[in-house]
């Protein structure tokens, strides 16, 4: 909890917001200026090492951004400690499961 508290949380959320904005803008430029998309082009992009690493980094930034925001909301508005802990645990579980799923999907599809 202390890792993302106070000014660290503020900086982490702002940094991830800027990085996610850059990723969205780069993705939009790639979509607008590139060739038409189909399954083979997406597959080729996401199964390259660079594409897979960038995808995982985007999801990590999204998870950190979401964690800081959700944690702040729960800490501000949920008063009972037991409920607060349960909600934070559920949020953390969902974010961690999503990251694990992204890595597993990229690893299994890149191996074929």
JSON list of N, CA and C in Angstrom, two decimals, residues 50-102:
[
{"chain": "A", "resi": 50, "resn": "UNK", "atom": "N", "xyz": [8.91, -7.36, -30.02]},
{"chain": "A", "resi": 50, "resn": "UNK", "atom": "CA", "xyz": [8.67, -5.95, -29.71]},
{"chain": "A", "resi": 50, "resn": "UNK", "atom": "C", "xyz": [7.18, -5.69, -29.50]},
{"chain": "A", "resi": 51, "resn": "UNK", "atom": "N", "xyz": [6.34, -6.22, -30.36]},
{"chain": "A", "resi": 51, "resn": "UNK", "atom": "CA", "xyz": [4.90, -6.03, -30.21]},
{"chain": "A", "resi": 51, "resn": "UNK", "atom": "C", "xyz": [4.36, -6.64, -28.93]},
{"chain": "A", "resi": 52, "resn": "UNK", "atom": "N", "xyz": [4.86, -7.82, -28.59]},
{"chain": "A", "resi": 52, "resn": "UNK", "atom": "CA", "xyz": [4.40, -8.49, -27.36]},
{"chain": "A", "resi": 52, "resn": "UNK", "atom": "C", "xyz": [4.84, -7.71, -26.13]},
{"chain": "A", "resi": 53, "resn": "UNK", "atom": "N", "xyz": [6.07, -7.24, -26.12]},
{"chain": "A", "resi": 53, "resn": "UNK", "atom": "CA", "xyz": [6.57, -6.48, -24.97]},
{"chain": "A", "resi": 53, "resn": "UNK", "atom": "C", "xyz": [5.81, -5.16, -24.83]},
{"chain": "A", "resi": 54, "resn": "UNK", "atom": "N", "xyz": [5.56, -4.48, -25.93]},
{"chain": "A", "resi": 54, "resn": "UNK", "atom": "CA", "xyz": [4.80, -3.23, -25.88]},
{"chain": "A", "resi": 54, "resn": "UNK", "atom": "C", "xyz": [3.37, -3.46, -25.38]},
{"chain": "A", "resi": 55, "resn": "UNK", "atom": "N", "xyz": [2.77, -4.56, -25.82]},
{"chain": "A", "resi": 55, "resn": "UNK", "atom": "CA", "xyz": [1.43, -4.89, -25.37]},
{"chain": "A", "resi": 55, "resn": "UNK", "atom": "C", "xyz": [1.40, -5.15, -23.87]},
{"chain": "A", "resi": 56, "resn": "UNK", "atom": "N", "xyz": [2.36, -5.91, -23.38]},
{"chain": "A", "resi": 56, "resn": "UNK", "atom": "CA", "xyz": [2.43, -6.18, -21.94]},
{"chain": "A", "resi": 56, "resn": "UNK", "atom": "C", "xyz": [2.69, -4.89, -21.17]},
{"chain": "A", "resi": 57, "resn": "UNK", "atom": "N", "xyz": [3.57, -4.03, -21.66]},
{"chain": "A", "resi": 57, "resn": "UNK", "atom": "CA", "xyz": [3.84, -2.77, -20.98]},
{"chain": "A", "resi": 57, "resn": "UNK", "atom": "C", "xyz": [2.60, -1.87, -20.93]},
{"chain": "A", "resi": 58, "resn": "UNK", "atom": "N", "xyz": [1.84, -1.85, -22.00]},
{"chain": "A", "resi": 58, "resn": "UNK", "atom": "CA", "xyz": [0.60, -1.06, -22.01]},
{"chain": "A", "resi": 58, "resn": "UNK", "atom": "C", "xyz": [-0.36, -1.59, -20.96]},
{"chain": "A", "resi": 59, "resn": "UNK", "atom": "N", "xyz": [-0.49, -2.92, -20.88]},
{"chain": "A", "resi": 59, "resn": "UNK", "atom": "CA", "xyz": [-1.39, -3.49, -19.87]},
{"chain": "A", "resi": 59, "resn": "UNK", "atom": "C", "xyz": [-0.87, -3.27, -18.45]},
{"chain": "A", "resi": 60, "resn": "UNK", "atom": "N", "xyz": [0.44, -3.28, -18.25]},
{"chain": "A", "resi": 60, "resn": "UNK", "atom": "CA", "xyz": [0.99, -2.99, -16.93]},
{"chain": "A", "resi": 60, "resn": "UNK", "atom": "C", "xyz": [0.68, -1.54, -16.55]},
{"chain": "A", "resi": 61, "resn": "UNK", "atom": "N", "xyz": [0.88, -0.63, -17.48]},
{"chain": "A", "resi": 61, "resn": "UNK", "atom": "CA", "xyz": [0.57, 0.78, -17.20]},
{"chain": "A", "resi": 61, "resn": "UNK", "atom": "C", "xyz": [-0.92, 0.97, -16.93]},
{"chain": "A", "resi": 62, "resn": "UNK", "atom": "N", "xyz": [-1.75, 0.27, -17.69]},
{"chain": "A", "resi": 62, "resn": "UNK", "atom": "CA", "xyz": [-3.19, 0.35, -17.47]},
{"chain": "A", "resi": 62, "resn": "UNK", "atom": "C", "xyz": [-3.56, -0.19, -16.09]},
{"chain": "A", "resi": 63, "resn": "UNK", "atom": "N", "xyz": [-2.91, -1.28, -15.67]},
{"chain": "A", "resi": 63, "resn": "UNK", "atom": "CA", "xyz": [-3.19, -1.86, -14.36]},
{"chain": "A", "resi": 63, "resn": "UNK", "atom": "C", "xyz": [-2.74, -0.93, -13.23]},
{"chain": "A", "resi": 64, "resn": "UNK", "atom": "N", "xyz": [-1.57, -0.35, -13.36]},
{"chain": "A", "resi": 64, "resn": "UNK", "atom": "CA", "xyz": [-1.08, 0.58, -12.33]},
{"chain": "A", "resi": 64, "resn": "UNK", "atom": "C", "xyz": [-1.99, 1.80, -12.25]},
{"chain": "A", "resi": 65, "resn": "UNK", "atom": "N", "xyz": [-2.36, 2.33, -13.39]},
{"chain": "A", "resi": 65, "resn": "UNK", "atom": "CA", "xyz": [-3.24, 3.49, -13.43]},
{"chain": "A", "resi": 65, "resn": "UNK", "atom": "C", "xyz": [-4.59, 3.15, -12.78]},
{"chain": "A", "resi": 66, "resn": "UNK", "atom": "N", "xyz": [-5.13, 2.02, -13.14]},
{"chain": "A", "resi": 66, "resn": "UNK", "atom": "CA", "xyz": [-6.40, 1.59, -12.58]},
{"chain": "A", "resi": 66, "resn": "UNK", "atom": "C", "xyz": [-6.32, 1.32, -11.09]},
{"chain": "A", "resi": 67, "resn": "UNK", "atom": "N", "xyz": [-5.21, 0.70, -10.66]},
{"chain": "A", "resi": 67, "resn": "UNK", "atom": "CA", "xyz": [-5.04, 0.39, -9.24]},
{"chain": "A", "resi": 67, "resn": "UNK", "atom": "C", "xyz": [-5.00, 1.67, -8.40]},
{"chain": "A", "resi": 68, "resn": "UNK", "atom": "N", "xyz": [-4.23, 2.64, -8.83]},
{"chain": "A", "resi": 68, "resn": "UNK", "atom": "CA", "xyz": [-4.12, 3.88, -8.05]},
{"chain": "A", "resi": 68, "resn": "UNK", "atom": "C", "xyz": [-5.47, 4.58, -7.97]},
{"chain": "A", "resi": 69, "resn": "UNK", "atom": "N", "xyz": [-6.16, 4.67, -9.09]},
{"chain": "A", "resi": 69, "resn": "UNK", "atom": "CA", "xyz": [-7.46, 5.33, -9.09]},
{"chain": "A", "resi": 69, "resn": "UNK", "atom": "C", "xyz": [-8.49, 4.59, -8.26]},
{"chain": "A", "resi": 70, "resn": "UNK", "atom": "N", "xyz": [-8.58, 3.28, -8.44]},
{"chain": "A", "resi": 70, "resn": "UNK", "atom": "CA", "xyz": [-9.56, 2.50, -7.68]},
{"chain": "A", "resi": 70, "resn": "UNK", "atom": "C", "xyz": [-9.22, 2.49, -6.19]},
{"chain": "A", "resi": 71, "resn": "UNK", "atom": "N", "xyz": [-7.95, 2.40, -5.86]},
{"chain": "A", "resi": 71, "resn": "UNK", "atom": "CA", "xyz": [-7.52, 2.41, -4.46]},
{"chain": "A", "resi": 71, "resn": "UNK", "atom": "C", "xyz": [-7.90, 3.73, -3.80]},
{"chain": "A", "resi": 72, "resn": "UNK", "atom": "N", "xyz": [-7.68, 4.83, -4.49]},
{"chain": "A", "resi": 72, "resn": "UNK", "atom": "CA", "xyz": [-8.05, 6.13, -3.93]},
{"chain": "A", "resi": 72, "resn": "UNK", "atom": "C", "xyz": [-9.54, 6.24, -3.69]},
{"chain": "A", "resi": 73, "resn": "UNK", "atom": "N", "xyz": [-10.34, 5.75, -4.64]},
{"chain": "A", "resi": 73, "resn": "UNK", "atom": "CA", "xyz": [-11.79, 5.80, -4.48]},
{"chain": "A", "resi": 73, "resn": "UNK", "atom": "C", "xyz": [-12.23, 4.95, -3.30]},
{"chain": "A", "resi": 74, "resn": "UNK", "atom": "N", "xyz": [-11.70, 3.73, -3.21]},
{"chain": "A", "resi": 74, "resn": "UNK", "atom": "CA", "xyz": [-12.08, 2.83, -2.11]},
{"chain": "A", "resi": 74, "resn": "UNK", "atom": "C", "xyz": [-11.65, 3.43, -0.78]},
{"chain": "A", "resi": 75, "resn": "UNK", "atom": "N", "xyz": [-10.44, 3.94, -0.69]},
{"chain": "A", "resi": 75, "resn": "UNK", "atom": "CA", "xyz": [-9.97, 4.51, 0.57]},
{"chain": "A", "resi": 75, "resn": "UNK", "atom": "C", "xyz": [-10.76, 5.75, 0.97]},
{"chain": "A", "resi": 76, "resn": "UNK", "atom": "N", "xyz": [-11.23, 6.51, 0.00]},
{"chain": "A", "resi": 76, "resn": "UNK", "atom": "CA", "xyz": [-11.99, 7.72, 0.31]},
{"chain": "A", "resi": 76, "resn": "UNK", "atom": "C", "xyz": [-13.43, 7.44, 0.72]},
{"chain": "A", "resi": 77, "resn": "UNK", "atom": "N", "xyz": [-14.06, 6.44, 0.10]},
{"chain": "A", "resi": 77, "resn": "UNK", "atom": "CA", "xyz": [-15.51, 6.29, 0.27]},
{"chain": "A", "resi": 77, "resn": "UNK", "atom": "C", "xyz": [-15.96, 5.04, 1.02]},
{"chain": "A", "resi": 78, "resn": "UNK", "atom": "N", "xyz": [-15.09, 4.08, 1.24]},
{"chain": "A", "resi": 78, "resn": "UNK", "atom": "CA", "xyz": [-15.48, 2.86, 1.96]},
{"chain": "A", "resi": 78, "resn": "UNK", "atom": "C", "xyz": [-14.85, 2.92, 3.35]},
{"chain": "A", "resi": 79, "resn": "UNK", "atom": "N", "xyz": [-15.69, 3.01, 4.35]},
{"chain": "A", "resi": 79, "resn": "UNK", "atom": "CA", "xyz": [-15.19, 3.20, 5.71]},
{"chain": "A", "resi": 79, "resn": "UNK", "atom": "C", "xyz": [-14.92, 1.89, 6.47]},
{"chain": "A", "resi": 80, "resn": "UNK", "atom": "N", "xyz": [-15.79, 0.88, 6.42]},
{"chain": "A", "resi": 80, "resn": "UNK", "atom": "CA", "xyz": [-15.50, -0.34, 7.19]},
{"chain": "A", "resi": 80, "resn": "UNK", "atom": "C", "xyz": [-14.23, -1.02, 6.69]},
{"chain": "A", "resi": 81, "resn": "UNK", "atom": "N", "xyz": [-13.31, -1.31, 7.61]},
{"chain": "A", "resi": 81, "resn": "UNK", "atom": "CA", "xyz": [-12.01, -1.86, 7.22]},
{"chain": "A", "resi": 81, "resn": "UNK", "atom": "C", "xyz": [-12.13, -3.19, 6.50]},
{"chain": "A", "resi": 82, "resn": "UNK", "atom": "N", "xyz": [-13.01, -4.05, 6.96]},
{"chain": "A", "resi": 82, "resn": "UNK", "atom": "CA", "xyz": [-13.16, -5.37, 6.33]},
{"chain": "A", "resi": 82, "resn": "UNK", "atom": "C", "xyz": [-13.63, -5.26, 4.89]},
{"chain": "A", "resi": 83, "resn": "UNK", "atom": "N", "xyz": [-14.62, -4.43, 4.65]},
{"chain": "A", "resi": 83, "resn": "UNK", "atom": "CA", "xyz": [-15.13, -4.23, 3.30]},
{"chain": "A", "resi": 83, "resn": "UNK", "atom": "C", "xyz": [-14.08, -3.57, 2.42]},
{"chain": "A", "resi": 84, "resn": "UNK", "atom": "N", "xyz": [-13.36, -2.60, 2.99]},
{"chain": "A", "resi": 84, "resn": "UNK", "atom": "CA", "xyz": [-12.29, -1.92, 2.26]},
{"chain": "A", "resi": 84, "resn": "UNK", "atom": "C", "xyz": [-11.23, -2.91, 1.82]},
{"chain": "A", "resi": 85, "resn": "UNK", "atom": "N", "xyz": [-10.82, -3.77, 2.73]},
{"chain": "A", "resi": 85, "resn": "UNK", "atom": "CA", "xyz": [-9.80, -4.78, 2.42]},
{"chain": "A", "resi": 85, "resn": "UNK", "atom": "C", "xyz": [-10.30, -5.77, 1.37]},
{"chain": "A", "resi": 86, "resn": "UNK", "atom": "N", "xyz": [-11.56, -6.18, 1.50]},
{"chain": "A", "resi": 86, "resn": "UNK", "atom": "CA", "xyz": [-12.13, -7.12, 0.53]},
{"chain": "A", "resi": 86, "resn": "UNK", "atom": "C", "xyz": [-12.19, -6.49, -0.86]},
{"chain": "A", "resi": 87, "resn": "UNK", "atom": "N", "xyz": [-12.63, -5.25, -0.95]},
{"chain": "A", "resi": 87, "resn": "UNK", "atom": "CA", "xyz": [-12.70, -4.58, -2.25]},
{"chain": "A", "resi": 87, "resn": "UNK", "atom": "C", "xyz": [-11.31, -4.39, -2.87]},
{"chain": "A", "resi": 88, "resn": "UNK", "atom": "N", "xyz": [-10.37, -3.96, -2.06]},
{"chain": "A", "resi": 88, "resn": "UNK", "atom": "CA", "xyz": [-9.00, -3.78, -2.58]},
{"chain": "A", "resi": 88, "resn": "UNK", "atom": "C", "xyz": [-8.42, -5.12, -3.04]},
{"chain": "A", "resi": 89, "resn": "UNK", "atom": "N", "xyz": [-8.68, -6.17, -2.28]},
{"chain": "A", "resi": 89, "resn": "UNK", "atom": "CA", "xyz": [-8.20, -7.50, -2.69]},
{"chain": "A", "resi": 89, "resn": "UNK", "atom": "C", "xyz": [-8.84, -7.96, -3.99]},
{"chain": "A", "resi": 90, "resn": "UNK", "atom": "N", "xyz": [-10.15, -7.71, -4.14]},
{"chain": "A", "resi": 90, "resn": "UNK", "atom": "CA", "xyz": [-10.84, -8.10, -5.38]},
{"chain": "A", "resi": 90, "resn": "UNK", "atom": "C", "xyz": [-10.30, -7.32, -6.57]},
{"chain": "A", "resi": 91, "resn": "UNK", "atom": "N", "xyz": [-10.08, -6.03, -6.39]},
{"chain": "A", "resi": 91, "resn": "UNK", "atom": "CA", "xyz": [-9.55, -5.21, -7.48]},
{"chain": "A", "resi": 91, "resn": "UNK", "atom": "C", "xyz": [-8.15, -5.68, -7.86]},
{"chain": "A", "resi": 92, "resn": "UNK", "atom": "N", "xyz": [-7.33, -5.93, -6.86]},
{"chain": "A", "resi": 92, "resn": "UNK", "atom": "CA", "xyz": [-5.98, -6.42, -7.13]},
{"chain": "A", "resi": 92, "resn": "UNK", "atom": "C", "xyz": [-6.00, -7.77, -7.83]},
{"chain": "A", "resi": 93, "resn": "UNK", "atom": "N", "xyz": [-6.90, -8.64, -7.41]},
{"chain": "A", "resi": 93, "resn": "UNK", "atom": "CA", "xyz": [-7.02, -9.96, -8.03]},
{"chain": "A", "resi": 93, "resn": "UNK", "atom": "C", "xyz": [-7.42, -9.85, -9.51]},
{"chain": "A", "resi": 94, "resn": "UNK", "atom": "N", "xyz": [-8.37, -8.99, -9.80]},
{"chain": "A", "resi": 94, "resn": "UNK", "atom": "CA", "xyz": [-8.82, -8.81, -11.19]},
{"chain": "A", "resi": 94, "resn": "UNK", "atom": "C", "xyz": [-7.69, -8.23, -12.04]},
{"chain": "A", "resi": 95, "resn": "UNK", "atom": "N", "xyz": [-6.99, -7.24, -11.53]},
{"chain": "A", "resi": 95, "resn": "UNK", "atom": "CA", "xyz": [-5.90, -6.64, -12.30]},
{"chain": "A", "resi": 95, "resn": "UNK", "atom": "C", "xyz": [-4.76, -7.63, -12.52]},
{"chain": "A", "resi": 96, "resn": "UNK", "atom": "N", "xyz": [-4.40, -8.39, -11.49]},
{"chain": "A", "resi": 96, "resn": "UNK", "atom": "CA", "xyz": [-3.33, -9.37, -11.62]},
{"chain": "A", "resi": 96, "resn": "UNK", "atom": "C", "xyz": [-3.74, -10.49, -12.58]},
{"chain": "A", "resi": 97, "resn": "UNK", "atom": "N", "xyz": [-4.99, -10.95, -12.49]},
{"chain": "A", "resi": 97, "resn": "UNK", "atom": "CA", "xyz": [-5.47, -12.00, -13.39]},
{"chain": "A", "resi": 97, "resn": "UNK", "atom": "C", "xyz": [-5.47, -11.53, -14.84]},
{"chain": "A", "resi": 98, "resn": "UNK", "atom": "N", "xyz": [-5.83, -10.27, -15.04]},
{"chain": "A", "resi": 98, "resn": "UNK", "atom": "CA", "xyz": [-5.81, -9.72, -16.40]},
{"chain": "A", "resi": 98, "resn": "UNK", "atom": "C", "xyz": [-4.40, -9.68, -16.96]},
{"chain": "A", "resi": 99, "resn": "UNK", "atom": "N", "xyz": [-3.45, -9.24, -16.16]},
{"chain": "A", "resi": 99, "resn": "UNK", "atom": "CA", "xyz": [-2.05, -9.21, -16.62]},
{"chain": "A", "resi": 99, "resn": "UNK", "atom": "C", "xyz": [-1.54, -10.60, -16.92]},
{"chain": "A", "resi": 100, "resn": "UNK", "atom": "N", "xyz": [-1.84, -11.55, -16.05]},
{"chain": "A", "resi": 100, "resn": "UNK", "atom": "CA", "xyz": [-1.40, -12.94, -16.28]},
{"chain": "A", "resi": 100, "resn": "UNK", "atom": "C", "xyz": [-2.02, -13.47, -17.56]},
{"chain": "A", "resi": 101, "resn": "UNK", "atom": "N", "xyz": [-3.30, -13.20, -17.77]},
{"chain": "A", "resi": 101, "resn": "UNK", "atom": "CA", "xyz": [-3.98, -13.67, -18.98]},
{"chain": "A", "resi": 101, "resn": "UNK", "atom": "C", "xyz": [-3.35, -13.07, -20.24]},
{"chain": "A", "resi": 102, "resn": "UNK", "atom": "N", "xyz": [-3.04, -11.80, -20.21]},
{"chain": "A", "resi": 102, "resn": "UNK", "atom": "CA", "xyz": [-2.41, -11.15, -21.37]},
{"chain": "A", "resi": 102, "resn": "UNK", "atom": "C", "xyz": [-1.07, -11.82, -21.68]}
]
